[in-house]
Coordinates of C-alpha atoms and ligand atoms in Angstrom, one line a residue:
X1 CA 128.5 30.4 116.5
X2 CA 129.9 33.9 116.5
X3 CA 131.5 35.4 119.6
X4 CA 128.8 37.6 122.4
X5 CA 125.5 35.6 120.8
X6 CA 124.7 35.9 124.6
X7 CA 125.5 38.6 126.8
X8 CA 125.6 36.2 130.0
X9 CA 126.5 32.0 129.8
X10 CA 126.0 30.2 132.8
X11 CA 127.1 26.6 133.6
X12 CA 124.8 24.9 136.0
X13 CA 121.2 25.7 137.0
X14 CA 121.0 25.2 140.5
X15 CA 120.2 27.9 143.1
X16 CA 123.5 30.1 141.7
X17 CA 122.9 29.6 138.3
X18 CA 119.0 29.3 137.5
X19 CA 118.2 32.7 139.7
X20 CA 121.5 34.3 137.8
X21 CA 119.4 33.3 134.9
X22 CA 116.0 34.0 135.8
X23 CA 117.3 37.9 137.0
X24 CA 119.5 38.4 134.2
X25 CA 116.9 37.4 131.5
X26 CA 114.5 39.8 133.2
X27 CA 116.5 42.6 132.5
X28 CA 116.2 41.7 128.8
X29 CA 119.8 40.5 128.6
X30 CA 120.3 37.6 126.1
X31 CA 121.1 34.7 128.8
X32 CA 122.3 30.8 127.7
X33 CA 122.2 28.6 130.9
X34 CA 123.7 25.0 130.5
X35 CA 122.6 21.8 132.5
X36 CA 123.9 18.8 132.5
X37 CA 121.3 17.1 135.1
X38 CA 118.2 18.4 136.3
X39 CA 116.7 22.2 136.7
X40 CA 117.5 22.6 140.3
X41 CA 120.8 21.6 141.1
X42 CA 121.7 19.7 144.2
X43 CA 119.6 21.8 146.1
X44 CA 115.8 20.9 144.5
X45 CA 116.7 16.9 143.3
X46 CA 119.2 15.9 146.1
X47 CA 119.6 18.2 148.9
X48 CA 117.1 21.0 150.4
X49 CA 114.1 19.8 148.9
X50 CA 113.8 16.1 149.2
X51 CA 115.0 16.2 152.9
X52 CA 112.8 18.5 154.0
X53 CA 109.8 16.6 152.6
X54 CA 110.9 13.7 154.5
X55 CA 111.8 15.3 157.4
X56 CA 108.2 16.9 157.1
X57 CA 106.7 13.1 156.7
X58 CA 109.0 12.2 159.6
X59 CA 107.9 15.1 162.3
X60 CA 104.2 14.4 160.8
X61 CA 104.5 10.9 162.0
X62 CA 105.8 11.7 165.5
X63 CA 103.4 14.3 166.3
X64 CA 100.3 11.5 165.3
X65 CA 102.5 9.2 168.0
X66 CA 102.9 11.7 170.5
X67 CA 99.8 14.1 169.9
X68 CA 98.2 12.6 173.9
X69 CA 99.3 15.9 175.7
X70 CA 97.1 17.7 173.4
X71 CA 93.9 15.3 174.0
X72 CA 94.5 13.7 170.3
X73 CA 95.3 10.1 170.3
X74 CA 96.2 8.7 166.9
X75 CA 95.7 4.7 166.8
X76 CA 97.4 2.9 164.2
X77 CA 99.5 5.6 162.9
X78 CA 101.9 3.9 160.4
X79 CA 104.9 5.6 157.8
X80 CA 104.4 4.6 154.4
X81 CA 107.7 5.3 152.9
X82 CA 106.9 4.5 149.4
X83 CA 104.0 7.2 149.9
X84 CA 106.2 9.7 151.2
X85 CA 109.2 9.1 148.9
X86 CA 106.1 9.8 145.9
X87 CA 105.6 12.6 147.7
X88 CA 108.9 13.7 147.8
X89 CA 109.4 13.0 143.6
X90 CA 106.1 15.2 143.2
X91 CA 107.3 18.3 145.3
X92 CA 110.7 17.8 143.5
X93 CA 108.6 17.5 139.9
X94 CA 106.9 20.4 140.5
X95 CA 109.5 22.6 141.3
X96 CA 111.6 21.9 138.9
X97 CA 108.4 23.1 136.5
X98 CA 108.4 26.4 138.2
X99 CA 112.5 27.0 137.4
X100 CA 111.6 26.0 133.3
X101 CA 108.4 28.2 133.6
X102 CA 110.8 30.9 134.7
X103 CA 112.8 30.2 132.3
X104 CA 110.4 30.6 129.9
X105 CA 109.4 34.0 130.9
X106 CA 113.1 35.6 131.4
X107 CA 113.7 34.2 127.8
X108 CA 116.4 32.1 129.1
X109 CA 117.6 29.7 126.7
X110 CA 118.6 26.4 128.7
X111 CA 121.0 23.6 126.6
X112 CA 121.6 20.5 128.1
X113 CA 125.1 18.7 128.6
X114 CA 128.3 19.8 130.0
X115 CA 130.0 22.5 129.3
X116 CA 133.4 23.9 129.9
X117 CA 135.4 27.2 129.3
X118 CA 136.6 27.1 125.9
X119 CA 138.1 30.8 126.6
X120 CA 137.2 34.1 128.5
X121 CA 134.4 34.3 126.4
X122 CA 133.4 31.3 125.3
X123 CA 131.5 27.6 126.5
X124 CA 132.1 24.8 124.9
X125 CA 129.0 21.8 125.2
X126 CA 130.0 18.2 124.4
X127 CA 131.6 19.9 120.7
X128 CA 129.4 23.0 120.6
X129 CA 130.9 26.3 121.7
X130 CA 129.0 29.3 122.3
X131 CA 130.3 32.6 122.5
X132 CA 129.2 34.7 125.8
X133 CA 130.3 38.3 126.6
X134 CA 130.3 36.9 130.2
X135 CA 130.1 33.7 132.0
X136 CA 129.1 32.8 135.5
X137 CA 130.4 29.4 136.9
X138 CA 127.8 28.0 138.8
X139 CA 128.8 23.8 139.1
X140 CA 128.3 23.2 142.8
X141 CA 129.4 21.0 144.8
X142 CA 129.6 17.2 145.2
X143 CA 129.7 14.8 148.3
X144 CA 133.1 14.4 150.0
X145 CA 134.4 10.8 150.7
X146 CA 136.3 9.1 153.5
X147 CA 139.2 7.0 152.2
X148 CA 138.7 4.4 154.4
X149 CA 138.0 0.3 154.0
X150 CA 134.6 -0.4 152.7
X151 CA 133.2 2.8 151.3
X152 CA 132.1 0.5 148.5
X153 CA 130.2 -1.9 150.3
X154 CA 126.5 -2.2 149.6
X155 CA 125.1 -1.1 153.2
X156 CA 127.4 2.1 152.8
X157 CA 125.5 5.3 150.7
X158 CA 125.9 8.9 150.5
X159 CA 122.9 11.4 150.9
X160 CA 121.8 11.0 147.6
X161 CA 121.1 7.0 148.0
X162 CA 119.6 8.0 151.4
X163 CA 117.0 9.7 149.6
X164 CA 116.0 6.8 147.1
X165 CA 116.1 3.9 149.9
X166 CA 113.4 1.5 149.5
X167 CA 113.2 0.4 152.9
X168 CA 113.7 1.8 156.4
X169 CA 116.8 -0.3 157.9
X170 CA 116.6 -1.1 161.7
X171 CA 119.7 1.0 162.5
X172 CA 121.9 3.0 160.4
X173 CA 125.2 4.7 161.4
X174 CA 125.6 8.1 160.4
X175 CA 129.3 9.3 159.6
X176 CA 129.1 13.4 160.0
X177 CA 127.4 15.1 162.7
X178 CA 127.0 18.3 160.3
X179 CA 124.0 19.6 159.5
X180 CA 123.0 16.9 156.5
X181 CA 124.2 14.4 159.0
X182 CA 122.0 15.4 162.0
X183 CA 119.0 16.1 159.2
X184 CA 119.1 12.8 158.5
X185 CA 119.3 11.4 162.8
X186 CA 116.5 12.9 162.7
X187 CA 114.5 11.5 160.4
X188 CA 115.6 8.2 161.1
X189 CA 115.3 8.3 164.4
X190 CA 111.5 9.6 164.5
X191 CA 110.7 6.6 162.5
X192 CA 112.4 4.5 165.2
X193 CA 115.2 3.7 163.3
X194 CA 118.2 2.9 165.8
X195 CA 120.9 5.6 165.0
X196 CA 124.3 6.1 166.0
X197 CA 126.1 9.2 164.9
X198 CA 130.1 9.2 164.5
X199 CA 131.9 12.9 164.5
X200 CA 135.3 13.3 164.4
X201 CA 134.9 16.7 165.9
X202 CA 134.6 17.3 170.1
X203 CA 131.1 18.8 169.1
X204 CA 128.4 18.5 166.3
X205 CA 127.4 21.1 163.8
X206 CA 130.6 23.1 164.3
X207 CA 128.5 26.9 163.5
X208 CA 127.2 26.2 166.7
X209 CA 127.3 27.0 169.9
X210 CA 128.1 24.3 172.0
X211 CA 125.1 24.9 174.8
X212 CA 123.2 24.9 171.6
X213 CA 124.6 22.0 170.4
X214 CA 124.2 20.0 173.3
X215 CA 120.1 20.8 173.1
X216 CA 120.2 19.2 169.8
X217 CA 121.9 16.2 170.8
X218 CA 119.5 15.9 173.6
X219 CA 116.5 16.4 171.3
X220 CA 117.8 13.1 169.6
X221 CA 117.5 11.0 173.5
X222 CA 117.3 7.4 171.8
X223 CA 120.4 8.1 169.4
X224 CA 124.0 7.8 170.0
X225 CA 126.7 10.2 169.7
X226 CA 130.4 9.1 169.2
X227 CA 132.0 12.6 169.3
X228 CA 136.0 13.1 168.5
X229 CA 135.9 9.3 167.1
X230 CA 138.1 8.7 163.4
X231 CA 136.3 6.4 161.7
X232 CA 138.9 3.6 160.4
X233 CA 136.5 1.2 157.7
X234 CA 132.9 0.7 157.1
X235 CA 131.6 -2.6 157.1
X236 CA 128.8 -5.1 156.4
X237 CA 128.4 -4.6 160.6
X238 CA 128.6 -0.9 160.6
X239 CA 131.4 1.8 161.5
X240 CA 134.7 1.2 163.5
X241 CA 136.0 3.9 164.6
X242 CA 138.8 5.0 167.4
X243 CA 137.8 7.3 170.3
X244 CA 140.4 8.2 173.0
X245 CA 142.7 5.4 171.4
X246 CA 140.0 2.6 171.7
X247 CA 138.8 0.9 168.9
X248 CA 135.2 0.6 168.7
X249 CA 132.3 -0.2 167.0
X250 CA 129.1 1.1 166.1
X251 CA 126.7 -1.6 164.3
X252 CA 124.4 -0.8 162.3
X253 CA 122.5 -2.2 158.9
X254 CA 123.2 0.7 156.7
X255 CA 126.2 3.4 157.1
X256 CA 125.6 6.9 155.6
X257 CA 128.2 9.1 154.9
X258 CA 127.7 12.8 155.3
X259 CA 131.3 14.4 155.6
X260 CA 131.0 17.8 153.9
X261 CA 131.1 18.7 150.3
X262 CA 133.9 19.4 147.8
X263 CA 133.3 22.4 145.0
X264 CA 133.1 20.5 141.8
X265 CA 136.1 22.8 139.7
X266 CA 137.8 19.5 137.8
X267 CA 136.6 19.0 134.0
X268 CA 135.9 22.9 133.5
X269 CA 138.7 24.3 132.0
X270 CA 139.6 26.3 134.8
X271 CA 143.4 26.1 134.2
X272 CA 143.4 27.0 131.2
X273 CA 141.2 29.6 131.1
X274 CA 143.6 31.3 133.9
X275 CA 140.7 30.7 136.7
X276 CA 142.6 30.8 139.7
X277 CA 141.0 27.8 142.3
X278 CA 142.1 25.5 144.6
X279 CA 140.3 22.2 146.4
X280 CA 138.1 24.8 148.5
X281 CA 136.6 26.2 145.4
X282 CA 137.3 29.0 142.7
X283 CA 138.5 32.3 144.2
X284 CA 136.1 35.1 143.9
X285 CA 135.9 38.5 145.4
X286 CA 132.7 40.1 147.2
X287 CA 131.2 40.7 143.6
X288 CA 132.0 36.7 142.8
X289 CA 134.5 38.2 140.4
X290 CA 137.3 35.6 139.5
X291 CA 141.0 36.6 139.0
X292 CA 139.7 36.8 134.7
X293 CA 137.3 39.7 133.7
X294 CA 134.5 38.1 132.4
X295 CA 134.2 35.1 134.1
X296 CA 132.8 35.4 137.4
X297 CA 131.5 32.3 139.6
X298 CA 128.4 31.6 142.6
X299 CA 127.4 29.5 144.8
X300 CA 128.8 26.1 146.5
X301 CA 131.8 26.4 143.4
X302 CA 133.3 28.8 145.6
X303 CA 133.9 27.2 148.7
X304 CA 132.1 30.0 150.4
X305 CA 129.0 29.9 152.3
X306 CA 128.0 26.5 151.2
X307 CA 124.3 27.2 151.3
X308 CA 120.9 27.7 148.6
X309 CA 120.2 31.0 149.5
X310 CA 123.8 32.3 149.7
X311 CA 124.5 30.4 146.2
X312 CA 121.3 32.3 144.8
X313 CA 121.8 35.5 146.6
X314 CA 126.2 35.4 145.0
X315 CA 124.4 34.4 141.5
X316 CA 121.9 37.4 142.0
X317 CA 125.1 39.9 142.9
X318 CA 127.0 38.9 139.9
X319 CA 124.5 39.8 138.1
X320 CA 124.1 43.2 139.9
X321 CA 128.0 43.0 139.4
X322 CA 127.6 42.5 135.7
X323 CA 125.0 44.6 134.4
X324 CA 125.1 47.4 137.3
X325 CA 123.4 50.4 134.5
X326 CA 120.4 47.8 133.9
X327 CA 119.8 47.3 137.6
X328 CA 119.3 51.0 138.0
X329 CA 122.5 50.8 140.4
X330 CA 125.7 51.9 140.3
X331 CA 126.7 55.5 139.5
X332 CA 129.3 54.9 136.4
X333 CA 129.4 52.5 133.8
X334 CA 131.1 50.0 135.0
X335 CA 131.0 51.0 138.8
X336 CA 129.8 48.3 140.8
X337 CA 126.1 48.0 142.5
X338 CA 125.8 48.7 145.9
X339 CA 124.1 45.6 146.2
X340 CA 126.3 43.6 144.0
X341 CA 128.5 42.7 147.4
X342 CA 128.4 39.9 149.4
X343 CA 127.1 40.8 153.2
X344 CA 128.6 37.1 154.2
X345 CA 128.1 38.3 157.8
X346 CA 124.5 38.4 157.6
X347 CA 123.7 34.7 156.1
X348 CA 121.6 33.4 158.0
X349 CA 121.5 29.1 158.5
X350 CA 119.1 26.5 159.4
X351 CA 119.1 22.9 160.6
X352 CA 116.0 21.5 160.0
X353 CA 116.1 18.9 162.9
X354 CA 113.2 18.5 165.0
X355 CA 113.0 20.9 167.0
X356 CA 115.0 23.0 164.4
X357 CA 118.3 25.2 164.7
X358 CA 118.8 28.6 163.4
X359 CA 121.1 31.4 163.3
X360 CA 122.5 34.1 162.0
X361 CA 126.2 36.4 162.7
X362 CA 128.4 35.4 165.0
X363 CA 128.2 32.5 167.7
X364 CA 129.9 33.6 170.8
X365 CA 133.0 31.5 170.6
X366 CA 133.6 33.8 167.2
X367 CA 132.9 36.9 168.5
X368 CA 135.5 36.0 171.5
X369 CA 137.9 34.8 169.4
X370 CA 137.6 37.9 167.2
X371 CA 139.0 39.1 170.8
X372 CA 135.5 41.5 171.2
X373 CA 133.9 42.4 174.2
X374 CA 130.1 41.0 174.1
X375 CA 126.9 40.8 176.2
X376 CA 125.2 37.3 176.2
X377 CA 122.0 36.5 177.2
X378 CA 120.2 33.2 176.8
X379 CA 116.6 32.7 177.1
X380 CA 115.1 29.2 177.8
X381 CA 111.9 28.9 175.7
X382 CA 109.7 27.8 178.5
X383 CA 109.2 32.0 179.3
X384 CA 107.4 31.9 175.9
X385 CA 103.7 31.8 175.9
X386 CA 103.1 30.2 172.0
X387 CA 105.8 27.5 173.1
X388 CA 104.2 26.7 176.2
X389 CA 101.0 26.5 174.1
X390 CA 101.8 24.3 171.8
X391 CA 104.7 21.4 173.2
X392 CA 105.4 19.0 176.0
X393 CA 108.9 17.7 176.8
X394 CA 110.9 20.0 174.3
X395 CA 113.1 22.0 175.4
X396 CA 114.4 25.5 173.3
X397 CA 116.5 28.3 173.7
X398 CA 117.1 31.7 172.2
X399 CA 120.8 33.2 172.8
X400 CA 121.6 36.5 171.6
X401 CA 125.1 38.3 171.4
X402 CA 125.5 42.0 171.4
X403 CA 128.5 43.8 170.6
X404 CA 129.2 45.6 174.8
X405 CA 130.6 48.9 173.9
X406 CA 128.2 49.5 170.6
X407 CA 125.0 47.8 171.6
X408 CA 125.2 46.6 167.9
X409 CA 123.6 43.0 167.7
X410 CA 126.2 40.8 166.5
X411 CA 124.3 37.3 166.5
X412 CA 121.5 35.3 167.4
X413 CA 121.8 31.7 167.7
X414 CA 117.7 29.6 168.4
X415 CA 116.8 26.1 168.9
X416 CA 113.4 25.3 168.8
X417 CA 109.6 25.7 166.9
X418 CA 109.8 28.3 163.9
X419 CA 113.2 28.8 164.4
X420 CA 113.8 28.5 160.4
X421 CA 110.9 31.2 160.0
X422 CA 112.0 33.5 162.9
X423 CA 115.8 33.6 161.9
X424 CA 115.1 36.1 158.3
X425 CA 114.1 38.7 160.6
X426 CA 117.3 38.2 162.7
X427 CA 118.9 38.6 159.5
X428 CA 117.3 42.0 158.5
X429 CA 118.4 43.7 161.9
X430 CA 121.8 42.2 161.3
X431 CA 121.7 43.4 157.8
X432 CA 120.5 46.8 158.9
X433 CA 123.0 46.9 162.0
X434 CA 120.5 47.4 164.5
X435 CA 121.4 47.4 168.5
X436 CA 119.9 45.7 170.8
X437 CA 118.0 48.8 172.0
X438 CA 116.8 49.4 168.5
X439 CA 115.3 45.9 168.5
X440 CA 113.5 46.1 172.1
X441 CA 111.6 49.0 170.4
X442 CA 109.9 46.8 167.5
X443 CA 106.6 45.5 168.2
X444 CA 106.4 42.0 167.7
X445 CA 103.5 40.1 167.4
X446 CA 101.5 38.0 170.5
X447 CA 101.8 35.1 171.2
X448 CA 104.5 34.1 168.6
X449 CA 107.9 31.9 169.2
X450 CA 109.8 35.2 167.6
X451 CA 109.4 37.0 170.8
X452 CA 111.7 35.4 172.4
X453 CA 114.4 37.1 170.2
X454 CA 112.8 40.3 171.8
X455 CA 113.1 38.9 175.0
X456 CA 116.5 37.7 175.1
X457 CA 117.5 41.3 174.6
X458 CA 115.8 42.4 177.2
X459 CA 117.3 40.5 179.7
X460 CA 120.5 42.5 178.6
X461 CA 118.7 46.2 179.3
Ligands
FAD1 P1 124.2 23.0 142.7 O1 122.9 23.1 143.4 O2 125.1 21.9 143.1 O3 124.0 23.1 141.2 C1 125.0 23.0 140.3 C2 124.5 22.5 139.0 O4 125.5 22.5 138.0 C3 124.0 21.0 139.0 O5 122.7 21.0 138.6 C4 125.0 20.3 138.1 O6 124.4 19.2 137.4 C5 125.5 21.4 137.2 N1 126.8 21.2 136.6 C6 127.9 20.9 137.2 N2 129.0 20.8 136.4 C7 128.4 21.1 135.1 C8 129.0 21.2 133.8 N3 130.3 21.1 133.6 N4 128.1 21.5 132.8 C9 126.8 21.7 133.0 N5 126.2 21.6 134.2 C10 127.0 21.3 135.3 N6 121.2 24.2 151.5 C11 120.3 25.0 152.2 O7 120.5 26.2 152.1 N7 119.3 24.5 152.9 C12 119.1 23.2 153.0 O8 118.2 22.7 153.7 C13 120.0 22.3 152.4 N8 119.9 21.0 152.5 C14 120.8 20.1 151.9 C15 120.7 18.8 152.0 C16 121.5 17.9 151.4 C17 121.4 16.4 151.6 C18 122.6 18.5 150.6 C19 123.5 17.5 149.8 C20 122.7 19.8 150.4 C21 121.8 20.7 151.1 N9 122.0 22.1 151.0 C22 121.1 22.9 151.6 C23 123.1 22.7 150.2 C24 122.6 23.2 148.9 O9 122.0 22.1 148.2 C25 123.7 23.8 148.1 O10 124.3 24.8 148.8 C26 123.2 24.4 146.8 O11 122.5 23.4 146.0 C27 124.3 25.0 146.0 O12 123.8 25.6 144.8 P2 124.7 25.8 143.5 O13 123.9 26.5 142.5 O14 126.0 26.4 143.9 O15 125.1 24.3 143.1

């Protein structure tokens, strides 16, 4: 094929690269997206997806168990798992129709197998190279590994195999207290699986703060935390580990390994194409432009924000980078869209634990170690009406941080109910550097959990 038979190549459709795809192809722009697995990427067939339909089989199953408070007494409640792992397969099946129908209608042409850079401007798939007047790197990211004794062993998976298992073990040990990790506590442990969870870290889910943390860990009351522990092997009788210079052990049936994830850069040319990267991903700017015009990368390849919706939203700002004239944005040719940068302060993150954990901006330990003076105030969900309402023996809490000489509202960390659907509008008023006393004049609706983002700053007035 002749060079620029596409105006935009894109290796790997997952949240990055298929919206890349689906906006460039809607602004008529020629667009060749290449796949090696499925439509989706990590986030639809192994990550975001699946977990959350079994986490949503999981909390469906407690609240049947625990439904007395409310008068409704379940008898018999059982988990099917081979039901809810066909669930899970359909959701993902479905979904991954939607990204081909949208493919479809952009015009996006999709070839599957692996690509690499064959040159600035230029893809080559297993033989095939296709010429491209740009390219966006979009591989993602793949599970990191301990080196320890036994990672092989058959009781010892990854988050992947945790999503295929056949049957529920009795106890499982859980190596990462990160968010996948404590995703997974959770499900496990409301289907009264025995779990132990093993963090080499003084604290788990490091974006958090630690009185948020500890309401987590305390929403988990049957599981065990080993926190600041090295894990030395895995084996057929679970994880030893060292904490305080003791060696201990957790047993367990199954191990699951949930350390972080490593941007997947080897096998793509990179070097010598002249991509700069190292092993926390390919280096981009705020526009996801690489060090080589032409090429510019999003999503988990770039170490950055290692998240769906900030791997969609970089894929969606290279684009606004790449074609800023078609986007109706940018005043030059060639000047870049407003929107094309990254606002990384303003991502906003979600546990999906039960009760969930959301937040968005700074914690307070970052804004104090940025050295700035802030207001804090927490607010313990029991002073919300909705809450009140609807649960018995959980507890929540809303935290907000405020910036003391601007009133500008810096962050809002929330455990509890809805917490995944109240944190976009904490985003917004982040995004559109509201102060607190901007947000105590929006009128939020009664009785809703989002109140108490209202509230909390109103115990700063
Ligand atoms: P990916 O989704 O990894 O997609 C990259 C694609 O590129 C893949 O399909 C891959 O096959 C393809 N590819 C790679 N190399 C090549 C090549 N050489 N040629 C052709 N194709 C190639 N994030 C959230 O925001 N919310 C969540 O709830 C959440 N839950 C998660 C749960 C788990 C268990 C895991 C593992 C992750 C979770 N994540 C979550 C993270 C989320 O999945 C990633 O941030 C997101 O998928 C990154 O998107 P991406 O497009 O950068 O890469």
């Amino acid at each position: 094929m002749a060079d620029a038979d596409f105006d935009l190549a894109i290796v790997g459709a997952g949240p990055a690269g298929h919206v890349a795809a689906e906006r460039a192809g809607r602004l008529g722009k020629r667009v060749l997206v290449v796949e090696r697995s499925h439509l989706g990427g990590v986030c639809l067939n192994q990550g975001c997806i699946p977990t959350k339909t079994l986490l949503a089989s999981a909390k469906l199953f407690a609240h049947a168990q625990h439904g007395q408070f409310f008068g409704v007494t379940v008898e018999g409640a059982r988990y099917d798992l081979a039901k809810a792992m066909a669930w899970k397969t359909r959701t993902v099946e479905t979904l991954r129709k939607g990204i081909a129908f949208q493919f479809r209608k952009a015009a996006v042409e999709l070839v599957q197998g692996t690509a690499r850079l064959a040159g600035p401007h230029t893809v080559e798939v297993d033989g095939r190279v296709y010429g491209a007047e740009r390219i966006l790197l979009a591989t993602g990211s793949s599970a990191a590994v301990l080196p320890v004794p036994g990672a092989d062993a058959p009781n010892v998976m990854g988050s992947t195999e945790a999503l295929e298992i056949t049957s529920l073990p009795k106890s499982i040990a859980i190596v990462g207290g990160g968010y996948i990790g404590m995703e997974f506590a959770t499900y496990f442990a409301r289907l009264g699986v025995k779990v132990a969870v093993i963090e080499m870290l003084p604290e788990i889910v490091p974006l958090l703060d630690a009185d948020v943390a500890v309401l987590l860990r305390r929403s988990l009351p049957d599981a065990e935390f080993h926190l600041g522990s090295r894990v030395l092997a895995y084996g057929a009788d679970g994880v030893r580990f060292t904490k305080d210079g003791k060696e201990q052990v957790a047993p367990a049936e199954r191990v699951l390994v949930a350390v972080g994830r490593r941007p997947i850069v080897e096998g793509l040319g990179l070097e010598a194409a002249g991509v700069a990267f190292d092993r926390k991903g390919v280096k981009v700017d705020d526009r996801m432009r690489t060090n080589v015009p032409g090429i510019w990368a999003a999503g988990d390849i770039t170490g950055r924000s290692m998240l769906a919706h900030a791997a969609s939203r970089m894929g969606e700002g290279a684009v606004a980078d790449m074609f800023p004239s078609a986007v109706g944005e940018g005043a030059a040719p060639g000047a870049a869209a407003p929107t094309a940068r990254m606002r990384w302060h303003a991502i906003p993150w979600v546990v999906y634990t039960d009760p969930e954990v959301a937040g968005v901006g700074l914690s307070e330990a970052q804004a104090k170690e940025q050295g700035r003076a802030v207001k804090v105030a927490r607010l313990d969900l029991r002073a919300n009406g909705r809450f009140i309402a609807e649960n018995d023996g959980v507890r929540g809490m809303c935290k907000v941080v405020v910036d003391a000489a601007s009133d500008l509202l810096l962050g809002v960390q929330m455990i509890g109910p809805y917490a995944s659907e109240i944190v976009p509008g904490a985003a917004a008023m982040i995004e559109a550097e509201l102060r607190a006393r901007d947000v105590r004049e929006i009128v939020f609706p009664h009785p809703t959990v989002s109140e108490i983002v209202r509230d909390a700053l109103w115990e700063l007035a």
